[in-house]
Amino acid sequence: MLDRLEPQAPDALLALIRLYAADPRADKIDLGVGVYRTEDGATPVFAAVKAAEQVLVDTQDSKSYLGPEGDMGMVAALMPYIFGADPTMGGRIQGMQTPGGTGAVRLALALAQKAGVKRVHMGVPSWPNHAQILADLGMELAPFDHANADGSANLDAVLAAINGAAADEAVLLHACCHNPTGIDYTAGQWARIADSFAASSTFPIIDAAYQGLGHGLEADGAGMREVLAKVPEAFIAYSCDKNFGQYRDRVGAFYVLAKEAGALDTAFSNANALARAAWSMPPDHGGAVVRIVLGDAGMTKAWLAELDDMRARMRGVRDALAAAGTAGRIDLTPLASQNGLFAMLPVTKDEVAKLREDHAIYMAASGRINIAGLTHANLPKFIAALAAVTG
Ligand code: PMP
């Protein structure tokens, strides 16, 4: 039976990790993997997370099952950060925990499909798993160009998608810190997007995987909130894996905005059934940690300070890249106004290979770089290598 299976292409980024690990050059630079790194190249556990883990170890008195909705204390504690001062929007928002942002995206798309959505419009390039999940569910992807050549977001394309979507179609947007381009909609663009959703009754699905990594929790949530304030219904897929540094503990949440509170029970009876069939219930540890951090003023303060440090470091790298102006053919100035962990450099596959072979610089073949892989120490080498290869 196994002979009937076709081999699948290995994950390109995992292959890159192996190549990087095997490279003996001392000055090698890893810009591939999508995790935050400090100036020292580490991805440490947040001190606030460590403190909450200690509380969990000391106080947890059972590991008995929770339901498919997971830790509802964590789901509720996050809501003011995501949705603002009226976190349920008058009782119209409810959520459940998921295994990471990936689980939340999966659940959002599966529930949309159950509600009749067949086709999803999405700006490309995007996080590759969006397309994979859609394909796995048998849903159709309707791609549009996310970015303009000058490094700004393509507003016309997203408005055309929203305004042109049929009744059985949805539009999926990144809330902030777009992966892989780093190109987010401006406040003015979000206002136009929200108006288009309101006027067209197209269904919004918002993927918020990096809140707090762009310009801060409030600023990064503002565009999403603008949409939610104007539409009757929406799905939000949320990840705490980046903004709490809990990557491997798989912490996410799925939220539904409904026309009225009464519609949420049916929505969540379906979401629970889908979760039950897919993963039964989410892993508890990381979600409990988020609940404990957010329930303690001191730990919350420490978490916010650590998030500020991460963001400031990445803004510093972006500003330093932009200050270099150009490197060879590549204009680095737009990077300062882009956000989050990633940027896309317009380099060819051959140039990516040359950067790796001649300069020990590892990046995805698409030209995506992890901003947090750059430091004060390795930035000059990176810029010089980029100039040499693309000049
Ligand atoms: N959405 C986007 C846009 C992402 O980049 C990622 C993570 N790379 C996710 C969702 C999923 O995150 P998680 O690791 O929490 O599953």
mmCIF file of C-alpha atoms and ligand atoms in Angstrom:
data_model
loop_
_atom_site.group_PDB
_atom_site.id
_atom_site.type_symbol
_atom_site.label_atom_id
_atom_site.label_comp_id
_atom_site.label_asym_id
_atom_site.label_seq_id
_atom_site.Cartn_x
_atom_site.Cartn_y
_atom_site.Cartn_z
ATOM 1 C CA MET A 1 0.000 0.000 0.000
ATOM 2 C CA LEU A 2 2.799 2.416 0.867
ATOM 3 C CA ASP A 3 4.128 2.050 -2.696
ATOM 4 C CA ARG A 4 1.131 4.072 -3.824
ATOM 5 C CA LEU A 5 2.439 7.176 -2.058
ATOM 6 C CA GLU A 6 4.278 9.808 -4.073
ATOM 7 C CA PRO A 7 7.345 11.315 -2.374
ATOM 8 C CA GLN A 8 6.748 14.916 -1.300
ATOM 9 C CA ALA A 9 9.275 17.728 -1.600
ATOM 10 C CA PRO A 10 11.089 18.171 1.727
ATOM 11 C CA ASP A 11 10.480 21.422 3.594
ATOM 12 C CA ALA A 12 12.977 23.835 2.027
ATOM 13 C CA LEU A 13 13.654 25.761 5.249
ATOM 14 C CA LEU A 14 14.371 22.564 7.216
ATOM 15 C CA ALA A 15 16.842 21.540 4.494
ATOM 16 C CA LEU A 16 18.464 24.975 4.861
ATOM 17 C CA ILE A 17 18.824 24.449 8.641
ATOM 18 C CA ARG A 18 20.736 21.237 7.989
ATOM 19 C CA LEU A 19 23.025 22.901 5.428
ATOM 20 C CA TYR A 20 23.703 25.755 7.847
ATOM 21 C CA ALA A 21 24.488 23.391 10.726
ATOM 22 C CA ALA A 22 26.975 21.496 8.570
ATOM 23 C CA ASP A 23 28.802 24.672 7.398
ATOM 24 C CA PRO A 24 32.151 24.964 9.282
ATOM 25 C CA ARG A 25 32.693 28.689 8.465
ATOM 26 C CA ALA A 26 32.809 30.680 11.721
ATOM 27 C CA ASP A 27 31.246 33.831 10.255
ATOM 28 C CA LYS A 28 28.177 32.070 8.770
ATOM 29 C CA ILE A 29 24.851 33.929 9.017
ATOM 30 C CA ASP A 30 21.458 32.220 9.307
ATOM 31 C CA LEU A 31 18.638 34.341 7.883
ATOM 32 C CA GLY A 32 16.416 31.353 7.127
ATOM 33 C CA VAL A 33 14.425 30.075 10.065
ATOM 34 C CA GLY A 34 11.518 32.241 11.248
ATOM 35 C CA VAL A 35 12.250 32.735 14.931
ATOM 36 C CA TYR A 36 13.343 35.826 16.845
ATOM 37 C CA ARG A 37 17.026 36.029 17.773
ATOM 38 C CA THR A 38 18.904 38.287 20.177
ATOM 39 C CA GLU A 39 22.151 40.137 19.307
ATOM 40 C CA ASP A 40 23.879 36.954 20.495
ATOM 41 C CA GLY A 41 21.926 34.777 18.088
ATOM 42 C CA ALA A 42 19.859 33.118 20.842
ATOM 43 C CA THR A 43 16.115 32.502 21.010
ATOM 44 C CA PRO A 44 15.737 32.577 24.800
ATOM 45 C CA VAL A 45 12.669 31.725 26.868
ATOM 46 C CA PHE A 46 11.048 34.984 28.051
ATOM 47 C CA ALA A 47 11.717 35.618 31.773
ATOM 48 C CA ALA A 48 7.951 36.141 32.224
ATOM 49 C CA VAL A 49 7.314 32.734 30.650
ATOM 50 C CA LYS A 50 9.902 31.086 32.916
ATOM 51 C CA ALA A 51 8.259 32.693 35.971
ATOM 52 C CA ALA A 52 4.801 31.517 34.871
ATOM 53 C CA GLU A 53 6.113 28.019 34.190
ATOM 54 C CA GLN A 54 7.416 27.890 37.756
ATOM 55 C CA VAL A 55 3.999 28.892 39.084
ATOM 56 C CA LEU A 56 2.442 26.206 36.901
ATOM 57 C CA VAL A 57 4.804 23.519 38.204
ATOM 58 C CA ASP A 58 4.150 24.596 41.789
ATOM 59 C CA THR A 59 0.377 24.899 41.601
ATOM 60 C CA GLN A 60 -0.968 22.587 38.898
ATOM 61 C CA ASP A 61 -2.808 19.815 40.721
ATOM 62 C CA SER A 62 -4.142 17.812 37.780
ATOM 63 C CA LYS A 63 -3.369 17.040 34.174
ATOM 64 C CA SER A 64 -6.828 15.669 33.558
ATOM 65 C CA TYR A 65 -8.409 16.515 30.186
ATOM 66 C CA LEU A 66 -9.736 19.937 29.310
ATOM 67 C CA GLY A 67 -12.321 20.158 26.531
ATOM 68 C CA PRO A 68 -11.589 20.825 22.832
ATOM 69 C CA GLU A 69 -11.811 24.542 23.653
ATOM 70 C CA GLY A 70 -8.638 24.306 25.786
ATOM 71 C CA ASP A 71 -7.766 26.884 28.432
ATOM 72 C CA MET A 72 -10.606 29.398 28.265
ATOM 73 C CA GLY A 73 -8.902 31.574 30.886
ATOM 74 C CA MET A 74 -6.074 32.155 28.421
ATOM 75 C CA VAL A 75 -8.510 32.748 25.547
ATOM 76 C CA ALA A 76 -10.311 35.436 27.583
ATOM 77 C CA ALA A 77 -7.131 37.022 28.996
ATOM 78 C CA LEU A 78 -5.795 37.693 25.499
ATOM 79 C CA MET A 79 -8.942 39.401 24.265
ATOM 80 C CA PRO A 80 -8.323 42.935 25.585
ATOM 81 C CA TYR A 81 -4.930 42.911 23.841
ATOM 82 C CA ILE A 82 -6.420 41.728 20.572
ATOM 83 C CA PHE A 83 -9.801 43.460 20.518
ATOM 84 C CA GLY A 84 -9.319 46.487 22.781
ATOM 85 C CA ALA A 85 -11.398 48.166 25.461
ATOM 86 C CA ASP A 86 -14.629 46.290 24.666
ATOM 87 C CA PRO A 87 -12.982 42.892 24.191
ATOM 88 C CA THR A 88 -16.129 40.941 23.296
ATOM 89 C CA MET A 89 -17.624 43.785 21.212
ATOM 90 C CA GLY A 90 -20.840 43.600 23.167
ATOM 91 C CA GLY A 91 -20.789 39.816 23.524
ATOM 92 C CA ARG A 92 -20.297 39.232 19.791
ATOM 93 C CA ILE A 93 -16.792 37.698 20.078
ATOM 94 C CA GLN A 94 -15.913 34.321 21.544
ATOM 95 C CA GLY A 95 -12.834 32.144 21.172
ATOM 96 C CA MET A 96 -11.204 28.802 21.838
ATOM 97 C CA GLN A 97 -7.615 27.648 22.188
ATOM 98 C CA THR A 98 -5.868 25.940 19.268
ATOM 99 C CA PRO A 99 -2.525 24.181 18.722
ATOM 100 C CA GLY A 100 -0.599 27.270 17.619
ATOM 101 C CA GLY A 101 -1.561 29.812 15.022
ATOM 102 C CA THR A 102 -1.424 26.980 12.501
ATOM 103 C CA GLY A 103 -4.259 25.205 14.321
ATOM 104 C CA ALA A 104 -6.196 28.471 14.401
ATOM 105 C CA VAL A 105 -5.765 29.039 10.653
ATOM 106 C CA ARG A 106 -6.731 25.420 9.981
ATOM 107 C CA LEU A 107 -9.843 25.731 12.138
ATOM 108 C CA ALA A 108 -10.831 29.090 10.624
ATOM 109 C CA LEU A 109 -10.605 27.706 7.095
ATOM 110 C CA ALA A 110 -12.311 24.408 7.958
ATOM 111 C CA LEU A 111 -15.191 26.219 9.671
ATOM 112 C CA ALA A 112 -15.491 28.654 6.761
ATOM 113 C CA GLN A 113 -15.686 25.637 4.465
ATOM 114 C CA LYS A 114 -18.367 24.055 6.655
ATOM 115 C CA ALA A 115 -20.306 27.313 6.359
ATOM 116 C CA GLY A 116 -20.137 27.095 2.565
ATOM 117 C CA VAL A 117 -16.944 28.990 1.642
ATOM 118 C CA LYS A 118 -15.268 27.350 -1.348
ATOM 119 C CA ARG A 119 -12.693 29.887 -2.451
ATOM 120 C CA VAL A 120 -10.342 32.107 -0.479
ATOM 121 C CA HIS A 121 -8.718 35.245 -1.877
ATOM 122 C CA MET A 122 -5.266 35.930 -0.473
ATOM 123 C CA GLY A 123 -2.322 38.197 -1.261
ATOM 124 C CA VAL A 124 0.769 36.352 -2.431
ATOM 125 C CA PRO A 125 3.462 35.648 -1.575
ATOM 126 C CA SER A 126 2.192 34.464 1.789
ATOM 127 C CA TRP A 127 3.147 32.052 4.544
ATOM 128 C CA PRO A 128 3.405 28.794 2.501
ATOM 129 C CA ASN A 129 1.162 26.888 4.913
ATOM 130 C CA HIS A 130 -1.857 29.021 3.968
ATOM 131 C CA ALA A 131 -1.851 27.470 0.497
ATOM 132 C CA GLN A 132 -1.068 24.017 1.892
ATOM 133 C CA ILE A 133 -3.974 24.090 4.330
ATOM 134 C CA LEU A 134 -6.358 25.317 1.631
ATOM 135 C CA ALA A 135 -5.194 22.533 -0.693
ATOM 136 C CA ASP A 136 -5.504 19.943 2.063
ATOM 137 C CA LEU A 137 -9.082 21.060 2.749
ATOM 138 C CA GLY A 138 -9.895 20.991 -0.965
ATOM 139 C CA MET A 139 -10.580 24.742 -1.002
ATOM 140 C CA GLU A 140 -9.578 26.959 -3.875
ATOM 141 C CA LEU A 141 -6.986 29.717 -3.514
ATOM 142 C CA ALA A 142 -7.605 32.909 -5.491
ATOM 143 C CA PRO A 143 -4.267 34.741 -5.318
ATOM 144 C CA PHE A 144 -3.657 38.444 -5.815
ATOM 145 C CA ASP A 145 -0.368 40.377 -5.658
ATOM 146 C CA HIS A 146 0.198 41.574 -2.109
ATOM 147 C CA ALA A 147 3.044 43.988 -2.776
ATOM 148 C CA ASN A 148 4.066 46.699 -5.212
ATOM 149 C CA ALA A 149 7.609 46.802 -6.568
ATOM 150 C CA ASP A 150 8.372 49.889 -4.446
ATOM 151 C CA GLY A 151 7.861 47.940 -1.206
ATOM 152 C CA SER A 152 4.350 49.215 -0.437
ATOM 153 C CA ALA A 153 1.166 47.147 -0.136
ATOM 154 C CA ASN A 154 -0.976 46.795 -3.260
ATOM 155 C CA LEU A 155 -4.230 48.357 -2.078
ATOM 156 C CA ASP A 156 -5.976 48.116 -5.452
ATOM 157 C CA ALA A 157 -5.498 44.348 -5.538
ATOM 158 C CA VAL A 158 -6.939 43.711 -2.083
ATOM 159 C CA LEU A 159 -9.887 46.042 -2.683
ATOM 160 C CA ALA A 160 -10.613 44.304 -5.989
ATOM 161 C CA ALA A 161 -10.571 40.941 -4.215
ATOM 162 C CA ILE A 162 -12.928 42.131 -1.467
ATOM 163 C CA ASN A 163 -15.289 43.922 -3.833
ATOM 164 C CA GLY A 164 -15.279 41.117 -6.410
ATOM 165 C CA ALA A 165 -15.654 38.127 -4.077
ATOM 166 C CA ALA A 166 -18.763 36.000 -4.553
ATOM 167 C CA ALA A 167 -21.047 34.967 -1.682
ATOM 168 C CA ASP A 168 -19.221 31.662 -1.190
ATOM 169 C CA GLU A 169 -15.777 33.307 -1.015
ATOM 170 C CA ALA A 170 -13.668 34.822 1.774
ATOM 171 C CA VAL A 171 -10.611 37.078 1.898
ATOM 172 C CA LEU A 172 -7.684 36.159 4.150
ATOM 173 C CA LEU A 173 -5.475 39.009 5.414
ATOM 174 C CA HIS A 174 -2.426 39.195 7.690
ATOM 175 C CA ALA A 175 -3.127 41.498 10.651
ATOM 176 C CA CYS A 176 0.470 42.777 10.840
ATOM 177 C CA CYS A 177 4.111 41.899 10.171
ATOM 178 C CA HIS A 178 3.274 40.214 6.881
ATOM 179 C CA ASN A 179 5.109 36.942 6.288
ATOM 180 C CA PRO A 180 7.174 36.894 4.088
ATOM 181 C CA THR A 181 7.264 40.503 2.830
ATOM 182 C CA GLY A 182 7.078 42.601 6.037
ATOM 183 C CA ILE A 183 4.755 44.881 4.054
ATOM 184 C CA ASP A 184 1.667 45.877 6.053
ATOM 185 C CA TYR A 185 -1.301 48.031 5.131
ATOM 186 C CA THR A 186 -1.117 51.616 6.406
ATOM 187 C CA ALA A 187 -3.846 53.023 8.681
ATOM 188 C CA GLY A 188 -5.404 54.776 5.686
ATOM 189 C CA GLN A 189 -5.352 51.548 3.676
ATOM 190 C CA TRP A 190 -6.960 49.582 6.522
ATOM 191 C CA ALA A 191 -9.767 52.150 6.617
ATOM 192 C CA ARG A 192 -10.429 51.587 2.898
ATOM 193 C CA ILE A 193 -10.234 47.813 3.391
ATOM 194 C CA ALA A 194 -12.715 47.958 6.285
ATOM 195 C CA ASP A 195 -15.120 50.080 4.212
ATOM 196 C CA SER A 196 -14.912 47.603 1.335
ATOM 197 C CA PHE A 197 -15.652 44.650 3.622
ATOM 198 C CA ALA A 198 -18.621 46.556 5.061
ATOM 199 C CA ALA A 199 -20.007 47.506 1.667
ATOM 200 C CA SER A 200 -19.485 44.116 -0.003
ATOM 201 C CA SER A 201 -20.410 41.715 2.831
ATOM 202 C CA THR A 202 -17.348 39.637 1.880
ATOM 203 C CA PHE A 203 -16.238 37.429 4.780
ATOM 204 C CA PRO A 204 -12.882 38.441 6.410
ATOM 205 C CA ILE A 205 -10.460 35.899 7.859
ATOM 206 C CA ILE A 206 -7.606 37.636 9.682
ATOM 207 C CA ASP A 207 -4.381 35.850 10.574
ATOM 208 C CA ALA A 208 -2.669 37.581 13.510
ATOM 209 C CA ALA A 209 0.563 35.682 14.168
ATOM 210 C CA TYR A 210 2.892 38.549 15.115
ATOM 211 C CA GLN A 211 0.973 41.114 17.182
ATOM 212 C CA GLY A 212 3.474 43.306 19.017
ATOM 213 C CA LEU A 213 6.440 42.646 16.738
ATOM 214 C CA GLY A 214 5.770 45.571 14.379
ATOM 215 C CA HIS A 215 4.977 48.828 16.208
ATOM 216 C CA GLY A 216 3.499 47.491 19.473
ATOM 217 C CA LEU A 217 0.433 45.518 20.522
ATOM 218 C CA GLU A 218 -1.999 48.422 20.074
ATOM 219 C CA ALA A 219 -0.665 49.670 16.750
ATOM 220 C CA ASP A 220 -0.388 46.153 15.341
ATOM 221 C CA GLY A 221 -4.011 45.392 16.250
ATOM 222 C CA ALA A 222 -5.473 48.656 14.972
ATOM 223 C CA GLY A 223 -6.061 47.610 11.354
ATOM 224 C CA MET A 224 -7.753 44.386 12.348
ATOM 225 C CA ARG A 225 -9.966 46.242 14.852
ATOM 226 C CA GLU A 226 -10.950 48.749 12.179
ATOM 227 C CA VAL A 227 -12.267 45.870 10.047
ATOM 228 C CA LEU A 228 -14.013 44.140 12.971
ATOM 229 C CA ALA A 229 -15.772 47.371 13.945
ATOM 230 C CA LYS A 230 -17.421 47.561 10.530
ATOM 231 C CA VAL A 231 -18.362 43.984 9.623
ATOM 232 C CA PRO A 232 -21.099 41.683 10.899
ATOM 233 C CA GLU A 233 -18.974 38.527 10.966
ATOM 234 C CA ALA A 234 -15.286 37.567 10.843
ATOM 235 C CA PHE A 235 -12.781 34.913 11.924
ATOM 236 C CA ILE A 236 -9.486 35.692 13.653
ATOM 237 C CA ALA A 237 -6.616 33.184 13.870
ATOM 238 C CA TYR A 238 -4.163 34.172 16.607
ATOM 239 C CA SER A 239 -0.710 32.938 17.598
ATOM 240 C CA CYS A 240 1.167 33.466 20.889
ATOM 241 C CA ASP A 241 4.166 31.557 19.605
ATOM 242 C CA LYS A 242 6.089 34.668 18.505
ATOM 243 C CA ASN A 243 4.933 37.345 20.933
ATOM 244 C CA PHE A 244 5.432 35.042 23.938
ATOM 245 C CA GLY A 245 8.341 33.143 22.345
ATOM 246 C CA GLN A 246 6.501 29.853 22.890
ATOM 247 C CA TYR A 247 7.085 28.416 19.389
ATOM 248 C CA ARG A 248 7.364 24.729 20.268
ATOM 249 C CA ASP A 249 4.639 24.811 22.887
ATOM 250 C CA ARG A 250 2.091 25.580 20.163
ATOM 251 C CA VAL A 251 -0.085 28.338 21.613
ATOM 252 C CA GLY A 252 -2.867 29.817 19.548
ATOM 253 C CA ALA A 253 -6.500 30.836 19.620
ATOM 254 C CA PHE A 254 -9.402 31.045 17.196
ATOM 255 C CA TYR A 255 -11.988 33.810 17.605
ATOM 256 C CA VAL A 256 -15.339 34.362 15.915
ATOM 257 C CA LEU A 257 -17.092 37.711 15.549
ATOM 258 C CA ALA A 258 -20.805 37.028 15.008
ATOM 259 C CA LYS A 259 -23.741 39.265 14.093
ATOM 260 C CA GLU A 260 -25.147 38.741 17.553
ATOM 261 C CA ALA A 261 -24.156 36.831 20.683
ATOM 262 C CA GLY A 262 -26.836 34.206 20.013
ATOM 263 C CA ALA A 263 -25.064 33.020 16.866
ATOM 264 C CA LEU A 264 -21.859 32.084 18.721
ATOM 265 C CA ASP A 265 -23.096 28.847 20.314
ATOM 266 C CA THR A 266 -23.800 27.200 16.974
ATOM 267 C CA ALA A 267 -20.530 28.491 15.505
ATOM 268 C CA PHE A 268 -18.554 27.011 18.405
ATOM 269 C CA SER A 269 -20.445 23.722 18.459
ATOM 270 C CA ASN A 270 -19.154 23.324 14.901
ATOM 271 C CA ALA A 271 -15.653 24.596 15.720
ATOM 272 C CA ASN A 272 -15.468 22.195 18.676
ATOM 273 C CA ALA A 273 -16.544 19.278 16.501
ATOM 274 C CA LEU A 274 -13.857 20.134 13.923
ATOM 275 C CA ALA A 275 -11.207 20.467 16.646
ATOM 276 C CA ARG A 276 -12.287 17.193 18.232
ATOM 277 C CA ALA A 277 -11.898 15.355 14.927
ATOM 278 C CA ALA A 278 -8.520 16.938 14.161
ATOM 279 C CA TRP A 279 -6.591 17.166 17.454
ATOM 280 C CA SER A 280 -9.185 16.530 20.154
ATOM 281 C CA MET A 281 -7.795 19.289 22.370
ATOM 282 C CA PRO A 282 -4.837 21.657 22.275
ATOM 283 C CA PRO A 283 -1.674 21.142 24.350
ATOM 284 C CA ASP A 284 -2.177 22.873 27.693
ATOM 285 C CA HIS A 285 1.218 24.002 28.933
ATOM 286 C CA GLY A 286 1.844 27.112 26.820
ATOM 287 C CA GLY A 287 -1.747 28.303 27.045
ATOM 288 C CA ALA A 288 -1.692 27.995 30.826
ATOM 289 C CA VAL A 289 1.552 30.016 30.813
ATOM 290 C CA VAL A 290 -0.102 32.829 28.843
ATOM 291 C CA ARG A 291 -3.038 32.809 31.287
ATOM 292 C CA ILE A 292 -0.685 33.019 34.285
ATOM 293 C CA VAL A 293 1.427 35.819 32.759
ATOM 294 C CA LEU A 294 -1.629 37.894 31.891
ATOM 295 C CA GLY A 295 -3.201 37.298 35.298
ATOM 296 C CA ASP A 296 -0.207 38.709 37.158
ATOM 297 C CA ALA A 297 0.656 42.417 36.937
ATOM 298 C CA GLY A 298 4.378 41.886 37.493
ATOM 299 C CA MET A 299 4.703 39.118 34.910
ATOM 300 C CA THR A 300 2.613 41.104 32.426
ATOM 301 C CA LYS A 301 4.925 44.092 32.859
ATOM 302 C CA ALA A 302 7.968 41.882 32.316
ATOM 303 C CA TRP A 303 6.385 40.297 29.217
ATOM 304 C CA LEU A 304 5.561 43.698 27.700
ATOM 305 C CA ALA A 305 9.112 44.918 28.379
ATOM 306 C CA GLU A 306 10.600 41.837 26.702
ATOM 307 C CA LEU A 307 8.291 42.290 23.713
ATOM 308 C CA ASP A 308 9.382 45.954 23.524
ATOM 309 C CA ASP A 309 13.038 44.875 23.511
ATOM 310 C CA MET A 310 12.437 42.402 20.675
ATOM 311 C CA ARG A 311 10.643 44.988 18.630
ATOM 312 C CA ALA A 312 13.232 47.694 19.277
ATOM 313 C CA ARG A 313 16.033 45.365 18.208
ATOM 314 C CA MET A 314 14.299 44.500 14.952
ATOM 315 C CA ARG A 315 13.518 48.167 14.251
ATOM 316 C CA GLY A 316 17.200 48.914 14.873
ATOM 317 C CA VAL A 317 18.263 46.305 12.307
ATOM 318 C CA ARG A 318 15.713 47.630 9.805
ATOM 319 C CA ASP A 319 16.920 51.205 10.310
ATOM 320 C CA ALA A 320 20.560 50.144 9.909
ATOM 321 C CA LEU A 321 19.761 48.291 6.660
ATOM 322 C CA ALA A 322 17.803 51.257 5.321
ATOM 323 C CA ALA A 323 20.608 53.649 6.312
ATOM 324 C CA ALA A 324 22.935 51.662 4.038
ATOM 325 C CA GLY A 325 20.777 52.854 1.115
ATOM 326 C CA THR A 326 21.567 50.367 -1.585
ATOM 327 C CA ALA A 327 23.645 47.211 -1.682
ATOM 328 C CA GLY A 328 24.517 46.459 -5.287
ATOM 329 C CA ARG A 329 21.217 46.373 -7.155
ATOM 330 C CA ILE A 330 19.104 46.118 -3.994
ATOM 331 C CA ASP A 331 17.365 49.167 -2.533
ATOM 332 C CA LEU A 332 17.303 48.612 1.216
ATOM 333 C CA THR A 333 15.486 51.840 2.138
ATOM 334 C CA PRO A 334 11.909 50.383 2.137
ATOM 335 C CA LEU A 335 12.871 47.993 4.957
ATOM 336 C CA ALA A 336 12.599 50.778 7.526
ATOM 337 C CA SER A 337 8.869 51.218 6.900
ATOM 338 C CA GLN A 338 8.168 47.467 6.847
ATOM 339 C CA ASN A 339 7.455 45.374 9.926
ATOM 340 C CA GLY A 340 8.182 42.209 11.829
ATOM 341 C CA LEU A 341 10.548 39.326 11.425
ATOM 342 C CA PHE A 342 10.707 39.183 7.641
ATOM 343 C CA ALA A 343 11.623 41.046 4.491
ATOM 344 C CA MET A 344 11.845 39.922 0.884
ATOM 345 C CA LEU A 345 14.889 40.964 -1.100
ATOM 346 C CA PRO A 346 14.525 40.979 -4.895
ATOM 347 C CA VAL A 347 17.417 38.561 -5.424
ATOM 348 C CA THR A 348 17.550 35.707 -7.902
ATOM 349 C CA LYS A 349 17.892 32.051 -6.919
ATOM 350 C CA ASP A 350 21.446 32.135 -8.291
ATOM 351 C CA GLU A 351 22.283 35.112 -6.090
ATOM 352 C CA VAL A 352 20.846 33.287 -3.055
ATOM 353 C CA ALA A 353 23.075 30.307 -3.906
ATOM 354 C CA LYS A 354 26.109 32.595 -4.303
ATOM 355 C CA LEU A 355 25.450 34.273 -0.968
ATOM 356 C CA ARG A 356 25.428 30.817 0.612
ATOM 357 C CA GLU A 357 28.392 29.334 -1.234
ATOM 358 C CA ASP A 358 30.737 32.347 -1.346
ATOM 359 C CA HIS A 359 29.693 34.213 1.827
ATOM 360 C CA ALA A 360 28.100 31.600 4.167
ATOM 361 C CA ILE A 361 24.855 33.610 4.237
ATOM 362 C CA TYR A 362 21.805 31.343 4.424
ATOM 363 C CA MET A 363 18.394 32.568 3.268
ATOM 364 C CA ALA A 364 15.286 31.112 1.625
ATOM 365 C CA ALA A 365 15.434 30.717 -2.163
ATOM 366 C CA SER A 366 12.535 33.193 -2.394
ATOM 367 C CA GLY A 367 14.780 35.993 -1.069
ATOM 368 C CA ARG A 368 13.061 36.079 2.330
ATOM 369 C CA ILE A 369 15.360 37.066 5.163
ATOM 370 C CA ASN A 370 14.816 36.873 8.912
ATOM 371 C CA ILE A 371 15.582 40.393 10.131
ATOM 372 C CA ALA A 372 16.418 39.006 13.598
ATOM 373 C CA GLY A 373 19.240 36.926 12.104
ATOM 374 C CA LEU A 374 21.157 40.186 11.610
ATOM 375 C CA THR A 375 23.162 41.856 14.382
ATOM 376 C CA HIS A 376 25.475 44.852 14.756
ATOM 377 C CA ALA A 377 28.340 42.402 14.350
ATOM 378 C CA ASN A 378 27.230 40.689 11.132
ATOM 379 C CA LEU A 379 25.370 43.535 9.369
ATOM 380 C CA PRO A 380 28.442 45.029 7.618
ATOM 381 C CA LYS A 381 29.382 41.599 6.254
ATOM 382 C CA PHE A 382 25.811 40.993 5.065
ATOM 383 C CA ILE A 383 25.563 44.345 3.275
ATOM 384 C CA ALA A 384 28.989 43.928 1.656
ATOM 385 C CA ALA A 385 28.143 40.415 0.483
ATOM 386 C CA LEU A 386 24.805 41.532 -0.928
ATOM 387 C CA ALA A 387 26.577 44.335 -2.789
ATOM 388 C CA ALA A 388 29.213 41.940 -4.133
ATOM 389 C CA VAL A 389 26.678 39.401 -5.356
ATOM 390 C CA THR A 390 24.115 41.778 -6.851
ATOM 391 C CA GLY A 391 26.423 44.623 -7.950
HETATM 392 N N1 PMP B 1 0.394 32.626 10.261
HETATM 393 C C1 PMP B 1 1.508 33.165 9.790
HETATM 394 C C2 PMP B 1 1.430 34.283 8.816
HETATM 395 C C3 PMP B 1 2.756 32.673 10.195
HETATM 396 O O1 PMP B 1 3.872 33.207 9.716
HETATM 397 C C4 PMP B 1 2.806 31.613 11.136
HETATM 398 C C5 PMP B 1 4.091 31.046 11.644
HETATM 399 N N2 PMP B 1 5.150 31.002 10.877
HETATM 400 C C6 PMP B 1 1.596 31.091 11.609
HETATM 401 C C7 PMP B 1 0.416 31.628 11.156
HETATM 402 C C8 PMP B 1 1.535 29.937 12.574
HETATM 403 O O2 PMP B 1 2.193 30.123 13.732
HETATM 404 P P1 PMP B 1 2.370 28.976 14.812
HETATM 405 O O3 PMP B 1 3.835 28.702 14.913
HETATM 406 O O4 PMP B 1 1.778 29.566 16.043
HETATM 407 O O5 PMP B 1 1.611 27.781 14.346
#
